[in-house]
Short mmCIF file of N, CA and C in Angstrom, two decimals:
data_model
loop_
_atom_site.label_atom_id
_atom_site.label_comp_id
_atom_site.label_asym_id
_atom_site.label_seq_id
_atom_site.Cartn_x
_atom_site.Cartn_y
_atom_site.Cartn_z
N MET A 27 12.48 -19.74 37.51
CA MET A 27 13.06 -21.14 37.42
C MET A 27 12.96 -21.44 39.31
N VAL A 28 12.54 -22.66 39.47
CA VAL A 28 12.38 -23.05 40.76
C VAL A 28 13.70 -23.63 41.13
N THR A 29 13.82 -23.12 42.21
CA THR A 29 15.30 -23.87 43.06
C THR A 29 14.86 -24.32 44.16
N ASP A 30 16.01 -25.35 44.79
CA ASP A 30 15.77 -26.30 45.91
C ASP A 30 15.31 -25.50 47.17
N ARG A 31 15.68 -24.25 47.66
CA ARG A 31 15.60 -23.24 48.79
C ARG A 31 13.71 -23.36 48.31
N ASP A 32 13.02 -23.53 46.79
CA ASP A 32 11.71 -23.01 46.98
C ASP A 32 10.84 -24.17 47.27
N ARG A 33 11.75 -25.30 47.23
CA ARG A 33 11.18 -26.83 47.30
C ARG A 33 10.55 -27.04 49.20
N SER A 34 12.08 -26.80 49.67
CA SER A 34 12.20 -27.13 51.29
C SER A 34 12.76 -26.17 51.91
N GLY A 35 13.03 -26.12 53.16
CA GLY A 35 13.72 -25.69 53.83
C GLY A 35 12.88 -24.35 54.52
N PRO A 36 13.38 -23.05 55.22
CA PRO A 36 12.66 -22.56 55.82
C PRO A 36 11.72 -21.39 54.87
N ALA A 37 12.29 -21.31 53.54
CA ALA A 37 11.88 -20.34 52.91
C ALA A 37 10.22 -21.22 52.15
N ALA A 38 10.64 -22.47 52.29
CA ALA A 38 9.23 -23.14 51.63
C ALA A 38 7.98 -22.87 52.15
N GLY A 39 8.21 -23.00 53.46
CA GLY A 39 6.98 -22.27 54.38
C GLY A 39 6.36 -21.25 54.41
N ALA A 40 7.18 -19.95 54.39
CA ALA A 40 6.42 -18.88 53.80
C ALA A 40 6.32 -19.03 52.38
N ARG A 41 6.79 -19.36 51.49
CA ARG A 41 6.38 -19.24 50.22
C ARG A 41 5.09 -20.05 50.15
N GLY A 42 4.98 -21.32 50.39
CA GLY A 42 4.08 -22.25 50.44
C GLY A 42 2.70 -21.67 51.15
N ASP A 43 2.82 -20.58 52.68
CA ASP A 43 2.01 -20.15 53.17
C ASP A 43 1.55 -19.00 52.01
N SER A 44 2.00 -18.25 51.75
CA SER A 44 1.67 -17.45 50.78
C SER A 44 0.81 -17.65 49.08
N ILE A 45 1.61 -18.88 48.71
CA ILE A 45 0.39 -19.45 47.47
C ILE A 45 -0.71 -19.97 48.00
N GLU A 46 -0.97 -20.46 49.38
CA GLU A 46 -1.99 -20.79 50.04
C GLU A 46 -2.97 -19.73 50.08
N ILE A 47 -2.69 -18.48 50.50
CA ILE A 47 -3.16 -17.49 50.31
C ILE A 47 -3.76 -17.01 49.06
N ILE A 48 -3.03 -16.82 48.49
CA ILE A 48 -3.15 -16.31 46.80
C ILE A 48 -4.69 -17.53 46.48
N GLN A 49 -4.26 -18.63 46.69
CA GLN A 49 -5.17 -19.60 46.18
C GLN A 49 -6.26 -19.09 46.61
N ARG A 50 -6.33 -19.26 48.16
CA ARG A 50 -7.90 -19.22 48.64
C ARG A 50 -8.72 -17.38 48.28
N GLU A 51 -8.07 -16.65 48.32
CA GLU A 51 -8.23 -14.89 47.84
C GLU A 51 -8.42 -15.13 46.67
N MET A 52 -7.64 -15.65 45.69
CA MET A 52 -8.35 -15.93 44.24
C MET A 52 -9.83 -16.30 44.04
N THR A 53 -9.86 -17.64 44.63
CA THR A 53 -11.31 -18.38 44.68
C THR A 53 -12.21 -17.57 45.35
N ALA A 54 -12.03 -16.70 46.31
CA ALA A 54 -12.96 -16.11 46.79
C ALA A 54 -13.30 -14.76 46.05
N PHE A 55 -12.29 -14.58 45.12
CA PHE A 55 -12.05 -13.00 44.45
C PHE A 55 -13.50 -13.55 43.30
N ALA A 56 -13.31 -15.22 42.64
CA ALA A 56 -13.91 -15.44 41.71
C ALA A 56 -15.31 -15.50 42.10
N ARG A 57 -15.68 -16.20 43.18
CA ARG A 57 -16.95 -16.39 43.85
C ARG A 57 -17.61 -14.94 43.83
N ARG A 58 -16.87 -13.61 44.25
CA ARG A 58 -17.45 -12.77 44.24
C ARG A 58 -17.91 -11.94 43.10
N ALA A 59 -17.04 -12.41 42.11
CA ALA A 59 -17.22 -11.65 40.81
C ALA A 59 -18.52 -12.13 40.00
N ARG A 60 -18.89 -13.49 40.30
CA ARG A 60 -19.60 -14.32 39.57
C ARG A 60 -20.96 -13.87 40.40
N ALA A 61 -21.07 -13.71 41.54
CA ALA A 61 -22.32 -13.00 42.56
C ALA A 61 -22.46 -11.44 42.00
N THR A 62 -21.48 -11.12 41.90
CA THR A 62 -21.52 -9.86 41.40
C THR A 62 -22.30 -9.13 40.05
N ALA A 63 -21.63 -10.04 39.03
CA ALA A 63 -22.09 -10.30 37.85
C ALA A 63 -23.58 -10.26 37.46
N ALA A 64 -24.25 -11.11 38.59
CA ALA A 64 -25.53 -11.44 38.63
C ALA A 64 -26.47 -10.18 39.03
N ARG A 65 -25.78 -9.55 39.97
CA ARG A 65 -26.84 -8.28 40.61
C ARG A 65 -26.57 -7.50 39.85
N MET A 66 -25.53 -7.28 39.16
CA MET A 66 -25.65 -6.17 37.78
C MET A 66 -26.52 -6.13 36.76
N HIS A 67 -26.69 -7.27 36.27
CA HIS A 67 -27.70 -7.31 35.17
C HIS A 67 -28.09 -9.23 35.15
N PRO A 68 -29.54 -8.91 35.33
CA PRO A 68 -29.84 -10.34 35.18
C PRO A 68 -29.69 -11.41 33.85
N GLU A 69 -29.25 -10.66 32.79
CA GLU A 69 -29.21 -11.65 31.57
C GLU A 69 -28.08 -11.99 31.66
N LEU A 70 -26.80 -11.47 32.38
CA LEU A 70 -25.84 -11.67 31.99
C LEU A 70 -24.52 -12.15 33.23
N SER A 71 -24.63 -13.40 32.94
CA SER A 71 -23.92 -14.21 33.95
C SER A 71 -22.07 -13.56 33.60
N LEU A 72 -21.09 -13.74 34.55
CA LEU A 72 -19.97 -13.40 34.79
C LEU A 72 -18.97 -14.02 32.85
N VAL A 73 -19.60 -15.35 33.25
CA VAL A 73 -19.38 -15.86 31.52
C VAL A 73 -19.78 -15.43 30.24
N SER A 74 -21.16 -14.92 30.26
CA SER A 74 -21.63 -14.00 29.12
C SER A 74 -21.00 -12.79 28.92
N PHE A 75 -20.69 -11.94 30.44
CA PHE A 75 -20.06 -10.89 30.22
C PHE A 75 -18.56 -10.76 29.58
N THR A 76 -17.58 -12.04 29.90
CA THR A 76 -16.54 -12.54 29.14
C THR A 76 -16.74 -12.49 27.72
N LEU A 77 -17.47 -13.10 27.69
CA LEU A 77 -17.76 -13.75 25.97
C LEU A 77 -18.00 -12.47 25.43
N LEU A 78 -18.97 -11.93 25.61
CA LEU A 78 -19.50 -10.21 24.93
C LEU A 78 -18.40 -9.22 24.85
N GLY A 79 -17.64 -9.28 26.39
CA GLY A 79 -16.41 -8.41 25.98
C GLY A 79 -15.44 -8.65 24.81
N HIS A 80 -15.32 -9.99 24.97
CA HIS A 80 -14.13 -10.78 23.54
C HIS A 80 -15.00 -10.26 22.40
N LEU A 81 -15.49 -10.71 22.26
CA LEU A 81 -16.54 -10.07 20.86
C LEU A 81 -16.46 -8.91 20.58
N GLU A 82 -16.69 -8.17 21.52
CA GLU A 82 -16.40 -6.58 21.28
C GLU A 82 -15.02 -6.10 21.06
N HIS A 83 -14.12 -6.73 21.66
CA HIS A 83 -12.58 -6.69 21.26
C HIS A 83 -12.25 -6.81 20.53
N GLN A 84 -12.79 -7.94 19.42
CA GLN A 84 -12.00 -8.57 18.78
C GLN A 84 -13.01 -8.11 17.23
N GLY A 85 -14.30 -7.23 17.51
CA GLY A 85 -15.04 -6.94 16.46
C GLY A 85 -15.80 -8.04 15.81
N GLY A 86 -16.15 -9.30 16.67
CA GLY A 86 -16.89 -10.48 16.00
C GLY A 86 -15.99 -11.61 15.91
N CYS A 87 -16.30 -12.81 16.28
CA CYS A 87 -15.36 -14.00 16.01
C CYS A 87 -16.01 -15.10 15.53
N ARG A 88 -15.59 -16.20 15.52
CA ARG A 88 -16.26 -17.43 15.06
C ARG A 88 -16.85 -18.29 16.72
N ALA A 89 -17.21 -19.02 16.94
CA ALA A 89 -17.51 -19.64 18.01
C ALA A 89 -16.57 -20.82 18.30
N THR A 90 -15.66 -21.32 17.30
CA THR A 90 -14.69 -22.23 17.38
C THR A 90 -13.52 -21.16 18.23
N ASP A 91 -13.51 -20.09 17.85
CA ASP A 91 -12.53 -19.21 18.09
C ASP A 91 -12.43 -18.83 19.58
N LEU A 92 -13.75 -18.47 20.02
CA LEU A 92 -14.23 -18.53 21.54
C LEU A 92 -13.76 -19.76 22.06
N ALA A 93 -14.40 -21.07 21.62
CA ALA A 93 -13.56 -22.20 22.44
C ALA A 93 -12.26 -22.33 22.59
N ALA A 94 -11.44 -21.59 21.52
CA ALA A 94 -10.04 -22.00 21.32
C ALA A 94 -9.30 -20.98 22.47
N HIS A 95 -10.13 -19.69 22.77
CA HIS A 95 -9.16 -18.65 23.13
C HIS A 95 -9.65 -19.07 25.13
N TYR A 96 -10.85 -19.41 25.06
CA TYR A 96 -11.07 -19.79 26.65
C TYR A 96 -10.83 -21.27 26.76
N THR A 97 -10.62 -22.17 26.09
CA THR A 97 -9.94 -23.48 26.37
C THR A 97 -11.43 -24.03 26.60
N LEU A 98 -12.49 -23.89 25.81
CA LEU A 98 -13.63 -24.65 26.42
C LEU A 98 -14.06 -25.41 25.21
N ASP A 99 -15.03 -26.59 25.72
CA ASP A 99 -15.53 -27.15 24.97
C ASP A 99 -16.48 -26.70 24.12
N LYS A 100 -16.46 -27.04 22.47
CA LYS A 100 -17.39 -26.24 21.74
C LYS A 100 -18.82 -26.56 22.04
N SER A 101 -19.25 -27.57 23.23
CA SER A 101 -20.67 -27.65 23.16
C SER A 101 -20.97 -26.68 24.37
N THR A 102 -20.06 -26.22 25.46
CA THR A 102 -20.48 -25.26 26.45
C THR A 102 -20.22 -23.97 25.68
N ILE A 103 -19.86 -23.27 24.87
CA ILE A 103 -19.75 -22.10 24.17
C ILE A 103 -20.84 -22.32 23.36
N SER A 104 -21.23 -23.08 22.67
CA SER A 104 -22.78 -23.29 21.87
C SER A 104 -23.75 -23.05 22.90
N ARG A 105 -23.83 -23.10 23.83
CA ARG A 105 -25.14 -23.06 24.81
C ARG A 105 -24.84 -21.69 25.27
N GLN A 106 -23.71 -21.27 25.38
CA GLN A 106 -23.67 -19.49 25.96
C GLN A 106 -24.23 -19.02 25.04
N VAL A 107 -23.60 -19.18 23.97
CA VAL A 107 -23.87 -18.02 22.64
C VAL A 107 -25.25 -18.42 22.29
N GLY A 108 -25.68 -19.81 22.34
CA GLY A 108 -27.32 -19.86 22.19
C GLY A 108 -28.16 -18.86 22.94
N ALA A 109 -27.63 -18.70 24.42
CA ALA A 109 -28.36 -18.05 25.37
C ALA A 109 -28.25 -16.62 24.96
N LEU A 110 -27.13 -16.07 24.52
CA LEU A 110 -26.82 -14.60 24.01
C LEU A 110 -27.60 -14.07 22.92
N GLU A 111 -27.96 -14.99 22.14
CA GLU A 111 -28.58 -14.92 20.89
C GLU A 111 -30.22 -14.61 21.19
N LYS A 112 -30.51 -15.83 22.18
CA LYS A 112 -31.90 -15.76 22.99
C LYS A 112 -31.91 -14.50 23.48
N ALA A 113 -30.99 -13.85 23.87
CA ALA A 113 -31.61 -12.43 24.62
C ALA A 113 -31.19 -11.25 24.20
N GLY A 114 -31.02 -11.55 22.47
CA GLY A 114 -30.79 -10.53 21.73
C GLY A 114 -29.62 -9.99 21.82
N LEU A 115 -28.47 -10.35 22.50
CA LEU A 115 -27.44 -9.97 22.48
C LEU A 115 -26.27 -10.36 21.60
N VAL A 116 -26.10 -11.33 20.78
CA VAL A 116 -25.29 -11.40 19.83
C VAL A 116 -26.27 -12.04 18.75
N GLU A 117 -25.60 -11.87 17.65
CA GLU A 117 -25.95 -12.61 16.28
C GLU A 117 -25.14 -12.99 15.52
N ARG A 118 -25.46 -13.91 14.76
CA ARG A 118 -24.67 -14.46 13.55
C ARG A 118 -24.71 -13.91 12.23
N ARG A 119 -23.49 -13.62 11.79
CA ARG A 119 -23.49 -13.06 10.14
C ARG A 119 -22.46 -13.87 9.43
N LEU A 120 -22.98 -14.04 8.18
CA LEU A 120 -21.92 -14.73 7.15
C LEU A 120 -20.65 -13.94 7.20
N ASP A 121 -19.70 -14.86 7.00
CA ASP A 121 -18.18 -13.95 7.24
C ASP A 121 -18.04 -13.92 5.35
N PRO A 122 -17.91 -12.31 5.09
CA PRO A 122 -17.52 -11.86 3.53
C PRO A 122 -16.72 -12.54 2.84
N ALA A 123 -15.93 -13.25 3.65
CA ALA A 123 -14.89 -13.71 3.22
C ALA A 123 -14.85 -15.28 2.75
N ASP A 124 -15.87 -16.14 3.37
CA ASP A 124 -16.35 -17.27 3.38
C ASP A 124 -17.55 -17.69 3.92
N HIS A 125 -18.35 -17.43 2.99
CA HIS A 125 -19.75 -17.77 3.28
C HIS A 125 -20.34 -19.11 3.84
N ARG A 126 -19.61 -20.23 3.86
CA ARG A 126 -19.46 -20.81 4.69
C ARG A 126 -19.14 -21.03 6.28
N VAL A 127 -18.59 -19.98 6.59
CA VAL A 127 -18.63 -19.60 7.90
C VAL A 127 -19.71 -18.69 8.89
N HIS A 128 -20.27 -18.33 10.04
CA HIS A 128 -20.61 -17.65 10.65
C HIS A 128 -20.07 -16.71 11.45
N VAL A 129 -20.04 -15.84 11.76
CA VAL A 129 -19.22 -14.77 12.70
C VAL A 129 -20.35 -14.09 13.63
N LEU A 130 -19.84 -14.38 14.93
CA LEU A 130 -20.59 -13.83 16.14
C LEU A 130 -20.29 -12.35 16.17
N HIS A 131 -21.54 -11.21 16.55
CA HIS A 131 -21.55 -10.07 16.57
C HIS A 131 -22.35 -9.80 17.51
N LEU A 132 -21.61 -8.51 18.33
CA LEU A 132 -22.58 -8.00 19.19
C LEU A 132 -24.03 -7.20 18.48
N THR A 133 -24.91 -7.39 19.22
CA THR A 133 -26.16 -6.57 18.56
C THR A 133 -25.99 -5.34 19.06
N GLU A 134 -27.02 -3.99 18.66
CA GLU A 134 -26.91 -2.93 19.44
C GLU A 134 -26.91 -3.07 20.75
N ARG A 135 -28.43 -3.85 21.01
CA ARG A 135 -28.67 -4.24 22.42
C ARG A 135 -27.22 -5.03 23.49
N GLY A 136 -26.53 -5.65 22.68
CA GLY A 136 -25.23 -6.30 23.34
C GLY A 136 -24.44 -5.23 23.53
N HIS A 137 -24.38 -4.57 22.76
CA HIS A 137 -23.35 -3.10 22.82
C HIS A 137 -23.77 -2.42 23.95
N GLU A 138 -24.76 -2.20 24.10
CA GLU A 138 -25.76 -1.36 25.49
C GLU A 138 -25.03 -1.91 26.93
N VAL A 139 -25.97 -3.32 26.60
CA VAL A 139 -25.80 -4.05 28.20
C VAL A 139 -24.38 -4.56 28.22
N LEU A 140 -23.34 -4.25 27.32
CA LEU A 140 -21.82 -4.56 27.79
C LEU A 140 -21.49 -3.42 28.19
N ALA A 141 -21.90 -2.28 27.86
CA ALA A 141 -21.12 -0.74 28.20
C ALA A 141 -22.26 -0.31 29.70
N GLN A 142 -23.26 -1.03 29.90
CA GLN A 142 -23.75 -0.64 31.49
C GLN A 142 -23.60 -1.51 32.19
N VAL A 143 -23.01 -2.77 31.92
CA VAL A 143 -22.30 -3.83 33.01
C VAL A 143 -20.69 -3.34 33.17
N GLY A 144 -20.29 -2.85 32.15
CA GLY A 144 -18.96 -2.64 32.32
C GLY A 144 -18.86 -1.34 32.95
N ALA A 145 -19.97 -0.14 33.20
CA ALA A 145 -19.55 0.95 33.76
C ALA A 145 -20.02 0.59 35.28
N ALA A 146 -20.81 -0.37 35.35
CA ALA A 146 -21.31 -0.65 36.84
C ALA A 146 -20.01 -1.47 37.51
N ARG A 147 -19.18 -2.18 36.82
CA ARG A 147 -17.87 -2.96 37.36
C ARG A 147 -17.06 -1.98 37.81
N ARG A 148 -16.52 -0.94 36.53
CA ARG A 148 -15.77 -0.21 36.75
C ARG A 148 -15.97 0.97 38.31
N VAL A 149 -17.47 1.26 38.38
CA VAL A 149 -17.61 2.10 39.66
C VAL A 149 -17.28 1.22 40.95
N ALA A 150 -17.63 -0.18 40.87
CA ALA A 150 -17.43 -1.10 42.08
C ALA A 150 -16.10 -1.27 42.06
N PHE A 151 -15.10 -1.19 41.09
CA PHE A 151 -13.49 -1.42 41.63
C PHE A 151 -12.78 -0.13 41.96
N GLN A 152 -13.40 1.04 41.59
CA GLN A 152 -13.33 2.34 42.02
C GLN A 152 -13.28 2.72 43.59
N GLU A 153 -14.73 2.14 43.75
CA GLU A 153 -14.89 2.33 45.23
C GLU A 153 -14.26 1.28 46.13
N ARG A 154 -14.01 -0.10 45.69
CA ARG A 154 -13.53 -0.89 46.48
C ARG A 154 -11.97 -0.43 46.44
N LEU A 155 -11.36 0.32 45.57
CA LEU A 155 -9.73 0.58 45.51
C LEU A 155 -9.83 2.13 46.22
N ALA A 156 -10.54 2.21 45.99
CA ALA A 156 -10.86 4.17 46.65
C ALA A 156 -9.70 4.53 47.61
N ASP A 157 -9.24 3.95 48.45
CA ASP A 157 -8.46 4.01 49.28
C ASP A 157 -7.04 3.36 49.05
N TRP A 158 -6.44 3.30 47.92
CA TRP A 158 -5.50 2.20 47.70
C TRP A 158 -4.86 3.61 47.01
N SER A 159 -3.63 3.80 47.09
CA SER A 159 -2.16 4.94 46.73
C SER A 159 -2.24 4.20 45.30
N GLY A 160 -1.72 5.28 44.79
CA GLY A 160 -1.37 5.48 43.10
C GLY A 160 -0.16 4.40 43.18
N PRO A 161 1.02 4.33 43.76
CA PRO A 161 1.83 3.12 43.62
C PRO A 161 1.58 1.58 43.74
N ASP A 162 0.23 1.45 44.93
CA ASP A 162 -0.28 0.72 45.66
C ASP A 162 -1.35 -0.29 44.10
N LEU A 163 -1.57 0.81 43.43
CA LEU A 163 -2.80 0.37 42.42
C LEU A 163 -1.82 -0.02 41.08
N SER A 164 -0.96 0.67 40.78
CA SER A 164 0.16 0.35 40.06
C SER A 164 0.86 -1.15 40.06
N GLN A 165 1.17 -1.35 41.34
CA GLN A 165 1.82 -2.37 41.55
C GLN A 165 0.83 -3.39 41.61
N PHE A 166 -0.27 -3.61 41.86
CA PHE A 166 -1.14 -4.51 41.87
C PHE A 166 -1.91 -4.78 40.21
N ALA A 167 -1.89 -3.73 39.78
CA ALA A 167 -2.16 -4.28 38.17
C ALA A 167 -0.77 -4.94 37.87
N GLU A 168 0.49 -4.48 38.26
CA GLU A 168 1.23 -5.04 37.24
C GLU A 168 1.47 -6.82 37.91
N TYR A 169 1.00 -6.81 38.85
CA TYR A 169 1.20 -8.37 39.72
C TYR A 169 -0.30 -8.94 38.81
N LEU A 170 -1.13 -8.58 38.78
CA LEU A 170 -2.34 -9.42 38.07
C LEU A 170 -1.64 -9.61 36.22
N LEU A 171 -1.21 -8.46 35.44
CA LEU A 171 -0.64 -8.67 34.42
C LEU A 171 0.46 -9.75 34.19
N ARG A 172 1.32 -9.85 35.38
CA ARG A 172 2.31 -10.46 35.34
C ARG A 172 1.62 -11.98 35.53
N TYR A 173 0.88 -12.20 36.48
CA TYR A 173 -0.08 -13.71 36.78
C TYR A 173 -0.60 -14.13 35.57
N ASN A 174 -1.62 -13.06 34.75
CA ASN A 174 -2.09 -13.93 34.00
C ASN A 174 -1.38 -14.02 32.44
N GLU A 175 -0.05 -13.18 32.40
CA GLU A 175 0.57 -13.34 31.29
C GLU A 175 1.24 -14.88 31.74
N ALA A 176 1.58 -15.34 32.70
CA ALA A 176 2.19 -16.57 32.98
C ALA A 176 1.09 -17.64 32.56
N ALA A 177 -0.11 -17.32 33.20
CA ALA A 177 -1.43 -18.22 33.12
C ALA A 177 -1.71 -18.70 31.62
N GLU A 178 -1.66 -17.77 30.69
CA GLU A 178 -1.67 -17.89 29.67
C GLU A 178 -0.53 -18.38 28.83
N ARG A 179 0.97 -18.19 29.11
CA ARG A 179 1.59 -19.03 28.69
C ARG A 179 1.43 -20.80 28.76
N GLU A 180 1.28 -20.92 30.25
CA GLU A 180 0.93 -21.72 30.61
C GLU A 180 -0.19 -22.42 29.93
N ALA A 181 -0.86 -22.21 29.50
CA ALA A 181 -2.23 -22.85 28.70
C ALA A 181 -2.30 -22.59 27.23
N GLY A 182 -1.18 -22.10 26.80
CA GLY A 182 -0.53 -22.11 25.15
C GLY A 182 -1.82 -20.81 24.43
N VAL A 183 -2.25 -20.23 25.55
CA VAL A 183 -3.39 -18.91 24.99
C VAL A 183 -2.56 -17.97 24.27
N GLU A 184 -2.96 -16.91 23.09
CA GLU A 184 -2.28 -16.19 23.02
C GLU A 184 -3.27 -14.92 22.87
#
């Protein structure tokens, strides 16, 4: 709940400054994440890595489900999925319950590439956070979870 004190007065300045720093640093984080993804695997952008991770986690899904989950236009997902299919990372299979529907699944190569990139990303995070204490890591993880849950609620994503 936002109070009057959050909107004005001495607390607003500190709060506003903190929010500005958070916005700036999250933008830098996203920029670094895209650049890092490109270095880790030439065929796998950050978006591609994210889509592959979702497909693996879900055990496959329809392109329309991806579009809804990421609140992206169907044409954007179609282009991304097309590139993943062309790279041999994703394949379409008929849904056994409804043969009119195609479900996207990772190929064997898709699982391998996702595992390689995931392992490289974990190493990078472990190195970057090596000097953080256990309580600092726990608190950072909790803050990220809390932030992302709030963002998902706001976007209506489940």
